[in-house]
mmCIF file of C-alpha atoms and ligand atoms in Angstrom:
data_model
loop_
_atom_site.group_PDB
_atom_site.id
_atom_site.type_symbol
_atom_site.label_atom_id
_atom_site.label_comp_id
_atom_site.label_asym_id
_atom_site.label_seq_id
_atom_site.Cartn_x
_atom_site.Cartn_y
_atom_site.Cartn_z
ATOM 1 C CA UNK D 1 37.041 -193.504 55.928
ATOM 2 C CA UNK D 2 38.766 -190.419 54.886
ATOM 3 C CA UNK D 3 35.638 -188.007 54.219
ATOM 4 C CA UNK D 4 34.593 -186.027 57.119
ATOM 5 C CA UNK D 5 31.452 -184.274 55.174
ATOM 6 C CA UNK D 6 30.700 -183.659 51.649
ATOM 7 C CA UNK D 7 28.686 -180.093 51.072
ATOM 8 C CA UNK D 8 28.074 -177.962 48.539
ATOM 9 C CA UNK D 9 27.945 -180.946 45.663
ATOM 10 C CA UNK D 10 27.182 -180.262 42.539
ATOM 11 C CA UNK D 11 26.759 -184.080 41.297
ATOM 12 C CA UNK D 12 29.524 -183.723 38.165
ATOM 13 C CA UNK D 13 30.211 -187.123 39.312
ATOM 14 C CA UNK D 14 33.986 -186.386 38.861
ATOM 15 C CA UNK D 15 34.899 -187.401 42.290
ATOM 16 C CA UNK D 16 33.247 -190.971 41.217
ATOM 17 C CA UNK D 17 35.506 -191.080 38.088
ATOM 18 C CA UNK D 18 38.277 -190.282 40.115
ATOM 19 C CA UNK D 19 38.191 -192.655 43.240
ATOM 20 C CA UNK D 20 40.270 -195.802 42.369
ATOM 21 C CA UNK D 21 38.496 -198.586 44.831
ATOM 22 C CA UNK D 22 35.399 -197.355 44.225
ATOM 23 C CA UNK D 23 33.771 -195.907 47.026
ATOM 24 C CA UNK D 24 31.835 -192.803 45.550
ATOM 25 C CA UNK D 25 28.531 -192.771 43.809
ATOM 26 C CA UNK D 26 26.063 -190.201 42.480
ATOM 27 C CA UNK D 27 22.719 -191.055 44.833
ATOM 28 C CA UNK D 28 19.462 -190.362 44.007
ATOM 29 C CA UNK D 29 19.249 -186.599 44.581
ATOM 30 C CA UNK D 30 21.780 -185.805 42.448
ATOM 31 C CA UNK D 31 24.882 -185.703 44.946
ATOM 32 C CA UNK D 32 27.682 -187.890 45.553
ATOM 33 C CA UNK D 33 27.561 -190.313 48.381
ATOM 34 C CA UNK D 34 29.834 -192.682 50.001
ATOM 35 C CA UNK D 35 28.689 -196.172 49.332
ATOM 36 C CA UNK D 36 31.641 -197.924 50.754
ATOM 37 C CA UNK D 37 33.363 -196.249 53.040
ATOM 38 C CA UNK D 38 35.350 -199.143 54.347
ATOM 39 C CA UNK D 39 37.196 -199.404 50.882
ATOM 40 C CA UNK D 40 38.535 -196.015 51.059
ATOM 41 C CA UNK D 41 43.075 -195.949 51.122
ATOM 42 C CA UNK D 42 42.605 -192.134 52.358
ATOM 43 C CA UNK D 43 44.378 -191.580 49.068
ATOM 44 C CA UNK D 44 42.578 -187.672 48.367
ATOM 45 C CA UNK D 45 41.956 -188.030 44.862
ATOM 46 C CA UNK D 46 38.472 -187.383 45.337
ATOM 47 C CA UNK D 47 39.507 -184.135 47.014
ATOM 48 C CA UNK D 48 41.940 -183.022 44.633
ATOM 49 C CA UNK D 49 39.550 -183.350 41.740
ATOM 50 C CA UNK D 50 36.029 -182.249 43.105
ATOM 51 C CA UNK D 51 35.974 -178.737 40.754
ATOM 52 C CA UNK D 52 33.829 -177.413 43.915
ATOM 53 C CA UNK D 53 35.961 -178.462 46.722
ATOM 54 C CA UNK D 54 32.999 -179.936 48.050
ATOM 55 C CA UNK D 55 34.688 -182.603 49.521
ATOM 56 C CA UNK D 56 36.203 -182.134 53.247
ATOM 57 C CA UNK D 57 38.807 -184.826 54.483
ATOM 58 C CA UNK D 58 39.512 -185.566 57.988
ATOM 59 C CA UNK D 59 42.587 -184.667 58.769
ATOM 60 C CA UNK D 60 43.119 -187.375 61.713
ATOM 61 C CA UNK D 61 42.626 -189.671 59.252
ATOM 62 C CA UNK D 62 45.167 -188.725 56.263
ATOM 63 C CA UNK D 63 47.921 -189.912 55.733
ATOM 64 C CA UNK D 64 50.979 -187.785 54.529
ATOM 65 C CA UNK D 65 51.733 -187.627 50.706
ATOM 66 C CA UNK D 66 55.035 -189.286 50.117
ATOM 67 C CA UNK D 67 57.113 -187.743 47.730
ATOM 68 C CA UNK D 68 60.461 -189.257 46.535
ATOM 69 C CA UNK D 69 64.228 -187.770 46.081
ATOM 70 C CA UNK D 70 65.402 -187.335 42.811
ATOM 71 C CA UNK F 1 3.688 -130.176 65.260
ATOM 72 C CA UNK F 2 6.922 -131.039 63.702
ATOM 73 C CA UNK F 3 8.583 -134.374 63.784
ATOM 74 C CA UNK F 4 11.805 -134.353 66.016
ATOM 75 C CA UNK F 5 13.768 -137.481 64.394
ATOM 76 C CA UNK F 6 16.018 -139.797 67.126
ATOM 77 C CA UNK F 7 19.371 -138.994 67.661
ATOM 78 C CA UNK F 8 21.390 -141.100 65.236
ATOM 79 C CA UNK F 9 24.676 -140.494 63.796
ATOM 80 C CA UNK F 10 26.028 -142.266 60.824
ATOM 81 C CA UNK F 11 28.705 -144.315 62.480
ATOM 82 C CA UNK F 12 25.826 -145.526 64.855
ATOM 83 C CA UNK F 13 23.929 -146.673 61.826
ATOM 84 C CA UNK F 14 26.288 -148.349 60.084
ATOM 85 C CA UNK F 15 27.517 -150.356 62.957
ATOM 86 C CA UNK F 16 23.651 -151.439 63.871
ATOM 87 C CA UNK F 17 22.973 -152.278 59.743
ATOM 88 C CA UNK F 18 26.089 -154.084 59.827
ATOM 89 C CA UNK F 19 25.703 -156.344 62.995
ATOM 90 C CA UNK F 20 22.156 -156.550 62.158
ATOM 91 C CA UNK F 21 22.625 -157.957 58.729
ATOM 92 C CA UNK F 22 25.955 -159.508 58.472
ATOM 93 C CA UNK F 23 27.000 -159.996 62.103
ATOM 94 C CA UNK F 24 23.851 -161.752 63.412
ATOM 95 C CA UNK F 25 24.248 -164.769 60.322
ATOM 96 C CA UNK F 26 28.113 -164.916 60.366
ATOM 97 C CA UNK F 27 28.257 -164.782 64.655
ATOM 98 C CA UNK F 28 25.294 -167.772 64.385
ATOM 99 C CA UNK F 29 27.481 -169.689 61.806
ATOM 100 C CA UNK F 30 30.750 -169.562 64.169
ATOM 101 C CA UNK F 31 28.550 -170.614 67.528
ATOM 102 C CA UNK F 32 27.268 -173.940 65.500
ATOM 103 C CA UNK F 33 30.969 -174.685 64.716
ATOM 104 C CA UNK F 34 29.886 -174.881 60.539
ATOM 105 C CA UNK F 35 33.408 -173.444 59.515
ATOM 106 C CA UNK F 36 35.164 -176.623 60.245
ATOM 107 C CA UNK F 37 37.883 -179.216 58.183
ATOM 108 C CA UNK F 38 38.779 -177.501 55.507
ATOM 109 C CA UNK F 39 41.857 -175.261 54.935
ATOM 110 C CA UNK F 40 42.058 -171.962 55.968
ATOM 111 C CA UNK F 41 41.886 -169.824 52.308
ATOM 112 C CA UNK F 42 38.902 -171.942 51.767
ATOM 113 C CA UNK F 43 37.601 -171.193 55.501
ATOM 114 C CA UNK F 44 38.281 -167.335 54.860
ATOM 115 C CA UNK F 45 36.531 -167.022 51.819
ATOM 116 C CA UNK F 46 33.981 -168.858 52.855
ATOM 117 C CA UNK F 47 32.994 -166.569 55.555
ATOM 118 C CA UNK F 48 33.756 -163.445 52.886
ATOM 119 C CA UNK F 49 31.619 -164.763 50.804
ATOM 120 C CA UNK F 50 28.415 -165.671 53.335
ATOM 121 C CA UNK F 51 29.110 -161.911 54.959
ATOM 122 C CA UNK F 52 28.536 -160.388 51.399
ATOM 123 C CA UNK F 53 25.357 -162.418 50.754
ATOM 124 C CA UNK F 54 24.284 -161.202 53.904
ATOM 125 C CA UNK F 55 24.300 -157.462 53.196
ATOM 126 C CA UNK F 56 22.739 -158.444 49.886
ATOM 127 C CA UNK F 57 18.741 -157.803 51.838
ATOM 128 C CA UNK F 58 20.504 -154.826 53.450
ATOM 129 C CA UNK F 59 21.185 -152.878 50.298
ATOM 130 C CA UNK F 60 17.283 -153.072 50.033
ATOM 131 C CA UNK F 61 16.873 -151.301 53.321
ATOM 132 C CA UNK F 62 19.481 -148.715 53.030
ATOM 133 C CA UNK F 63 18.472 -147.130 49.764
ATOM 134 C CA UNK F 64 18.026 -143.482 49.843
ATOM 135 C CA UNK F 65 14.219 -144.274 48.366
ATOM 136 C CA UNK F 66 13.857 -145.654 51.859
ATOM 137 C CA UNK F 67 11.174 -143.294 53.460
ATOM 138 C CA UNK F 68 12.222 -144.302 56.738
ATOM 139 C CA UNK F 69 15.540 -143.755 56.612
ATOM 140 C CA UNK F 70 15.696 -140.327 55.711
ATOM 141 C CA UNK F 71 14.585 -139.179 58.674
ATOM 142 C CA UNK F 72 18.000 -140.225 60.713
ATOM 143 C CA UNK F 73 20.903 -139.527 57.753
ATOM 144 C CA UNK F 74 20.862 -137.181 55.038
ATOM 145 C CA UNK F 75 20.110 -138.972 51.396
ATOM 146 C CA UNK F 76 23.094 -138.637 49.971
ATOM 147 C CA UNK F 77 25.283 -140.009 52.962
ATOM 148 C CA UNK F 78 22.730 -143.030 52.447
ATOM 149 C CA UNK F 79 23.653 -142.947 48.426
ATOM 150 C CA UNK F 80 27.326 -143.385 49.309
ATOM 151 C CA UNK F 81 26.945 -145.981 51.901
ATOM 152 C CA UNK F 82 24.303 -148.060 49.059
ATOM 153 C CA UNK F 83 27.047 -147.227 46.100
ATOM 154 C CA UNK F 84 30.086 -148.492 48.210
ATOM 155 C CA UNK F 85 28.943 -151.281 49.530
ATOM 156 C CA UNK F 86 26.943 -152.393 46.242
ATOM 157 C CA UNK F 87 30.155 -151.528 44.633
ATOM 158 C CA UNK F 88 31.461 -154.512 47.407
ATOM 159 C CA UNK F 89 29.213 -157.243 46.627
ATOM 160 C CA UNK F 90 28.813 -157.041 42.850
ATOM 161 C CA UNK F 91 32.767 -157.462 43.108
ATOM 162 C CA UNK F 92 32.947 -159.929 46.069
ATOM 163 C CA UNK F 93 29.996 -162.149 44.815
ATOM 164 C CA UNK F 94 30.643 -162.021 40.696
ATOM 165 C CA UNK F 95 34.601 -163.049 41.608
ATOM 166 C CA UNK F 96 33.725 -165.919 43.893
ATOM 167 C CA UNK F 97 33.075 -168.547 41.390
ATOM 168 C CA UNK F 98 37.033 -167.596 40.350
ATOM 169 C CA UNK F 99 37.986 -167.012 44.210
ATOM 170 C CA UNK F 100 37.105 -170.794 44.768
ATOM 171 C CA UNK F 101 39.080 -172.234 42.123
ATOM 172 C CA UNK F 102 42.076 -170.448 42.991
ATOM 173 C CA UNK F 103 44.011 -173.017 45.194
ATOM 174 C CA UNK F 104 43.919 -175.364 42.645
ATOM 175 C CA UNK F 105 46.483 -173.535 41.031
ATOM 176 C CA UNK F 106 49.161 -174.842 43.273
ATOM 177 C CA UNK F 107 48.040 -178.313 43.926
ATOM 178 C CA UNK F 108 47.397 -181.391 41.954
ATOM 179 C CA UNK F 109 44.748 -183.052 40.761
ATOM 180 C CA UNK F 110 41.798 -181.259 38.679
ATOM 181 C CA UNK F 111 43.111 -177.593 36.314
ATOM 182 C CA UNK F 112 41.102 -174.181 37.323
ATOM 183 C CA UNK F 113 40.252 -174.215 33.739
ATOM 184 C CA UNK F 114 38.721 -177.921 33.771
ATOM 185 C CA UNK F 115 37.169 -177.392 37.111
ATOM 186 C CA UNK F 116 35.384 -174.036 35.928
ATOM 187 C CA UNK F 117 34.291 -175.728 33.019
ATOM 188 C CA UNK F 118 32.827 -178.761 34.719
ATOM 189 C CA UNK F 119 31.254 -176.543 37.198
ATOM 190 C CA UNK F 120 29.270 -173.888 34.557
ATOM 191 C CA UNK F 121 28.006 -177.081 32.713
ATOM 192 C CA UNK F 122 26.793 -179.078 35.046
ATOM 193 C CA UNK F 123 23.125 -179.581 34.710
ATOM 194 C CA UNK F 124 22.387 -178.734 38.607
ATOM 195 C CA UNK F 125 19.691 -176.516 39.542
ATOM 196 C CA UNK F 126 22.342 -174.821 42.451
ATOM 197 C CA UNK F 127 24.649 -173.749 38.966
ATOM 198 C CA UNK F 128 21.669 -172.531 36.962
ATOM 199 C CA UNK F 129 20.324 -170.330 39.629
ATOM 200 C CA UNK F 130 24.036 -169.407 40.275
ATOM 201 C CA UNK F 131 24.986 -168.536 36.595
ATOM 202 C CA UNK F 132 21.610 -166.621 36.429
ATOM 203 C CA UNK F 133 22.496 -164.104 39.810
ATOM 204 C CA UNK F 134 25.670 -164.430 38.068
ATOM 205 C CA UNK F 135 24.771 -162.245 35.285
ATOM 206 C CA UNK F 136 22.157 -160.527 37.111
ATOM 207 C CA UNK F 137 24.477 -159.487 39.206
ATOM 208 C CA UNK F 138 27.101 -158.031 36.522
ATOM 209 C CA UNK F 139 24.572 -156.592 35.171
ATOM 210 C CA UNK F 140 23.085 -155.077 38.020
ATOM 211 C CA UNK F 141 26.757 -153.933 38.610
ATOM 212 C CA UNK F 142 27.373 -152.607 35.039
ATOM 213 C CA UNK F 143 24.206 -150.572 34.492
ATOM 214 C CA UNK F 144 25.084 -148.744 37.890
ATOM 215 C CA UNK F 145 28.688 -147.720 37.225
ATOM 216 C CA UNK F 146 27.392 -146.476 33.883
ATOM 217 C CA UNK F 147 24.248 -145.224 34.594
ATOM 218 C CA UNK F 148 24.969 -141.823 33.020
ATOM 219 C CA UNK F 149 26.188 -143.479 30.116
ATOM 220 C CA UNK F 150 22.539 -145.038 29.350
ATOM 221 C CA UNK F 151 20.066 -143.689 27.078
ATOM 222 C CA UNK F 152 17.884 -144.119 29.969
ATOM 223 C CA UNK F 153 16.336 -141.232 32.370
ATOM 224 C CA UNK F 154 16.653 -141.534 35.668
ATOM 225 C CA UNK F 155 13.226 -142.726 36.742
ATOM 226 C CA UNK F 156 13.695 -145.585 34.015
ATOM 227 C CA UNK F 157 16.731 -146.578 35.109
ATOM 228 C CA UNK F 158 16.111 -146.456 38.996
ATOM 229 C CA UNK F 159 13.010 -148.935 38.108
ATOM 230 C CA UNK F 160 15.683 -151.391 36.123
ATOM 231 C CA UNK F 161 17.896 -151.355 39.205
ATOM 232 C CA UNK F 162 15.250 -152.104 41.267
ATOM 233 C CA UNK F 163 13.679 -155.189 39.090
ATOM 234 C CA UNK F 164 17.561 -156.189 38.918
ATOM 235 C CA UNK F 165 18.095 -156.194 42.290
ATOM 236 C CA UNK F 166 15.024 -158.124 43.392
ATOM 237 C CA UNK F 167 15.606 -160.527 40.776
ATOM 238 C CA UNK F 168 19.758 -161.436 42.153
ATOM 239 C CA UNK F 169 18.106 -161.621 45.336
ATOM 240 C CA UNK F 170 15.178 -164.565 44.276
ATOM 241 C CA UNK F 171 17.807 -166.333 41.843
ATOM 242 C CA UNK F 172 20.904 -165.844 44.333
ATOM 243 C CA UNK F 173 18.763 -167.412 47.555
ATOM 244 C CA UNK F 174 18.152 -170.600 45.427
ATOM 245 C CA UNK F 175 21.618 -170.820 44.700
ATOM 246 C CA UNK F 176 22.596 -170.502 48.507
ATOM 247 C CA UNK F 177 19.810 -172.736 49.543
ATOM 248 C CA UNK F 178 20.526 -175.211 47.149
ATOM 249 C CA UNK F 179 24.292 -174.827 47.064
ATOM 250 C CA UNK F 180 25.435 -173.031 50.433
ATOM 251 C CA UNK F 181 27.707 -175.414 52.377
ATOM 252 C CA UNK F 182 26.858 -173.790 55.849
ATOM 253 C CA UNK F 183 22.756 -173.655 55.217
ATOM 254 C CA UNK F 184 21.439 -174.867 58.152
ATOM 255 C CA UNK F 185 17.897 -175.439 58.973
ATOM 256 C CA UNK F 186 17.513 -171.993 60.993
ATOM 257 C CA UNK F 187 20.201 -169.783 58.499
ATOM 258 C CA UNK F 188 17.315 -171.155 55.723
ATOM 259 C CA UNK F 189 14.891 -169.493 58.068
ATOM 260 C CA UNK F 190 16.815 -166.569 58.722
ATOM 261 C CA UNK F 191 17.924 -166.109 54.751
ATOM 262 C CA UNK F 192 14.267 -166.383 53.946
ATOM 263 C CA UNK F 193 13.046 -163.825 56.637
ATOM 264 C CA UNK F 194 15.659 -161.353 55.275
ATOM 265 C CA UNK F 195 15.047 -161.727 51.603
ATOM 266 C CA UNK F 196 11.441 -161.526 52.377
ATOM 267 C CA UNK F 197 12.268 -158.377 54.477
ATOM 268 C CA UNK F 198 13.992 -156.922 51.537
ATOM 269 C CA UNK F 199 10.921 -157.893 48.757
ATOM 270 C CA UNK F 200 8.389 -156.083 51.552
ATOM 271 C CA UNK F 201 10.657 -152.718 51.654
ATOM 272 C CA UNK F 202 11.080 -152.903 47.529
ATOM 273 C CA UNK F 203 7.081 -153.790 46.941
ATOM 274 C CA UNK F 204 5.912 -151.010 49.423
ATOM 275 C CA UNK F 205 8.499 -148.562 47.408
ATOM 276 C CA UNK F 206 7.392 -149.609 44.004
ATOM 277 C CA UNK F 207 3.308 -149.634 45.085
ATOM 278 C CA UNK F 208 3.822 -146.443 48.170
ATOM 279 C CA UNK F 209 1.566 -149.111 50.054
ATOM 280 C CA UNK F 210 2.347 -147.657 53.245
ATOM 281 C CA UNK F 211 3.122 -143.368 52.074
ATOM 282 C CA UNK F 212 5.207 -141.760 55.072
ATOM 283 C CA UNK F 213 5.232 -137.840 55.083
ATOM 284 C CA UNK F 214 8.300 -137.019 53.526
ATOM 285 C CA UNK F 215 10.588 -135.772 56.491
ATOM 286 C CA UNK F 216 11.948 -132.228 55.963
ATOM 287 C CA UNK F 217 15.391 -131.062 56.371
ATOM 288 C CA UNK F 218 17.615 -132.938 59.169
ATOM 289 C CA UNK F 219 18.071 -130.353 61.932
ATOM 290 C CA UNK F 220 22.367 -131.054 62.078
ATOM 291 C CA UNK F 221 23.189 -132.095 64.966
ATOM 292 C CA UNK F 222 25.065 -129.854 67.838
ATOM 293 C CA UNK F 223 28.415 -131.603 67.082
ATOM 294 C CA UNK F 224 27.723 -130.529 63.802
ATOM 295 C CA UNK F 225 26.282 -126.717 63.695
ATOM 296 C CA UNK F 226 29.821 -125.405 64.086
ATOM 297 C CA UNK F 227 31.167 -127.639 61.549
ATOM 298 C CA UNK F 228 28.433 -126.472 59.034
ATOM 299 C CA UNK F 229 28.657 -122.478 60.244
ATOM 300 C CA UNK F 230 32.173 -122.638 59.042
ATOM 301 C CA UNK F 231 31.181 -123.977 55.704
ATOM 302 C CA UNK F 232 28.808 -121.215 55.141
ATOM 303 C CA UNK F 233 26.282 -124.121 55.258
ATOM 304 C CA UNK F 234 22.739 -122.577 54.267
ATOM 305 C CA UNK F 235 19.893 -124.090 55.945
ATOM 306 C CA UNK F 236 17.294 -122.842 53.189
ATOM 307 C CA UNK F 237 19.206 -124.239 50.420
ATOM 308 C CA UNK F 238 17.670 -127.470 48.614
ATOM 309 C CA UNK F 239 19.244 -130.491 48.677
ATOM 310 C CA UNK F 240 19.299 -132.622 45.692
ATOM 311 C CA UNK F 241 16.721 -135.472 46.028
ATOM 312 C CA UNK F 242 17.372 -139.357 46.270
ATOM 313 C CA UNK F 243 19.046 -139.005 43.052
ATOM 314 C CA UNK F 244 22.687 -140.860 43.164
HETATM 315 S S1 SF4 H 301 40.181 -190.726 49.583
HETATM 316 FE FE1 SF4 H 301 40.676 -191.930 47.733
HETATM 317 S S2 SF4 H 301 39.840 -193.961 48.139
HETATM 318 FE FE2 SF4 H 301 38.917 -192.594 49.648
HETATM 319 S S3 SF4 H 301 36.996 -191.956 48.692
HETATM 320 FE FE3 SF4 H 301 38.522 -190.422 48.119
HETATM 321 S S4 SF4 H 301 39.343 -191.108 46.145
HETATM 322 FE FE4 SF4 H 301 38.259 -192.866 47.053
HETATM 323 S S1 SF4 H 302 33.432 -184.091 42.438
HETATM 324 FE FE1 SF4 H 302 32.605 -182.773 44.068
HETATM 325 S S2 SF4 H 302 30.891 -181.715 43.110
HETATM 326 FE FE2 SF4 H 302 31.404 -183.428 41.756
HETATM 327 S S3 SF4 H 302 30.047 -185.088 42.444
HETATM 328 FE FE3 SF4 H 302 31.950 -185.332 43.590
HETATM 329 S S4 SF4 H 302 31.633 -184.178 45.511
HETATM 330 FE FE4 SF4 H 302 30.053 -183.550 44.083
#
């Protein structure tokens, strides 16, 4: 699981949109939670689109952004 | 028999308001190991931002209405030292809803513009109370920096500020409560003792619960006689009173 703590959520649910397997959902309170964890490709997207940056990834478990030539 | 106040020079006070109300918080956030993960700008400002919230109760404290004060530094040195760092926090706390969605500028994934938008309308009682202080705050900010531009007397106005002030502080602890991503259990206890310290000093200015005898002139201090010989400093000569 990539997340290391979510804090400082404001529940606009756009990390939920933006997961692709899945993993995020709004809970009861208001706030995103992780629901599956073990679905997670450490892919950031959730990251890179909370407007809060609420979201903190782990950095032992990232994996480096591949970019390709030309 | 006339009051001798304690030896206390400006520097000294500053340095004990500062550790007192920023320090203690910020120094208790670093032992717990809070500030963790995330990258460094986000780190910094974080820790920016919590120090200016912290000094929010002080501004209550170091007012030259404080009764207290007065008897260790002249009003008007406690004017400037309320003006500049006021001046501080309106700026510090109105710019860091911007501040935070700065780094997504250079990276991908959601615009500043979307995430600023998706942030001021969610429905979360954090953003409410934080758009609130928000304007409070500018507010608070504006009416001070044009204060002689205000068809208000002074009196009026100094009441305003006040109401202003105490209302930031109510709205802006909800938001940090409900929003702060370093609250824990005992910097909720400590937030609440300070803003309650702050309401106490503001209710017993606005109702003189507890009336101190106003302290007379400062006797300057001996590093100081010289210094205010040379200025043809006259003792007799009245100072202008808690007015800034
Ligand atoms: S890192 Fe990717 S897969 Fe994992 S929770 Fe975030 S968006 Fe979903
Ligand atoms: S995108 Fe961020 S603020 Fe919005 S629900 Fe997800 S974690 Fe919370």
């Amino acid at each position: 699981m990539a997340i290391k703590k979510i804090s400082g959520c404001i529940g606009c649910g756009e990390c939920v949109l933006s997961c692709p397997t899945d993993v995020l959902r709004i809970g009861d309170n208001g706030k995103a939670e992780i629901c599956w964890p073990e679905e997670c490709q450490l892919c950031h997207l959730c990251r890179m689109y909370c407007p809060v940056d609420a979201i903190t990834i782990d950095p032992e478990k990232s994996i480096p952004v591949i970019i390709s030539w030309g | 028999m006339p009051q001798t106040p304690p030896e206390l020079t400006t520097r000294d006070f500053f340095l004990r308001a500062a550790a007192v109300f920023a320090g203690f918080p910020v120094l208790f956030m670093l032992i717990k190991g809070v500030f963790s993960g995330r990258n460094a700008y986000l780190e910094i400002f974080s820790l920016i931002t919590i120090t200016a919230w912290c000094l929010v109760p002080g501004q209550f404290y170091w007012f030259p209405g404080n009764r207290f004060l007065p008897l260790h530094l002249r009003s008007w040195t406690l004017a400037r030292y309320h003006m500049v760092i006021g001046t501080l926090l309106v700026l510090l706390l109105c710019s860091h809803p911007f501040l935070l969605l700065l780094p997504k500028l250079f990276e991908y994934g959601i615009s500043p513009q979307e995430a600023f938008f998706t942030m001021i309308s969610t429905p979360h009682a954090g953003v409410i109370s934080g758009i609130i202080s928000w304007l409070l705050l500018a507010t608070l900010g504006g009416t001070a920096w044009f204060r002689k531009l205000l068809p208000l007397r002074y009196h009026v106005w100094r009441q305003l500020h006040g109401i202003l002030a105490f209302l930031v502080l109510i709205c802006g602890l909800h938001h940090v409560l409900f929003l702060g991503r370093h609250i824990t259990p005992l910097i909720t206890v400590i937030f609440i003792l300070f803003a309650l310290a702050a309401a106490g000093m503001m209710v017993r200015r606005w109702f003189d619960i507890i009336p101190h005898a106003k302290p007379g002139r400062l006797p300057p201090s001996e590093g100081n006689t010289d210094r205010l010989k040379k200025q043809g400093h006259q003792p007799e000569k009245k100072e202008a009173e808690n007015e800034f």
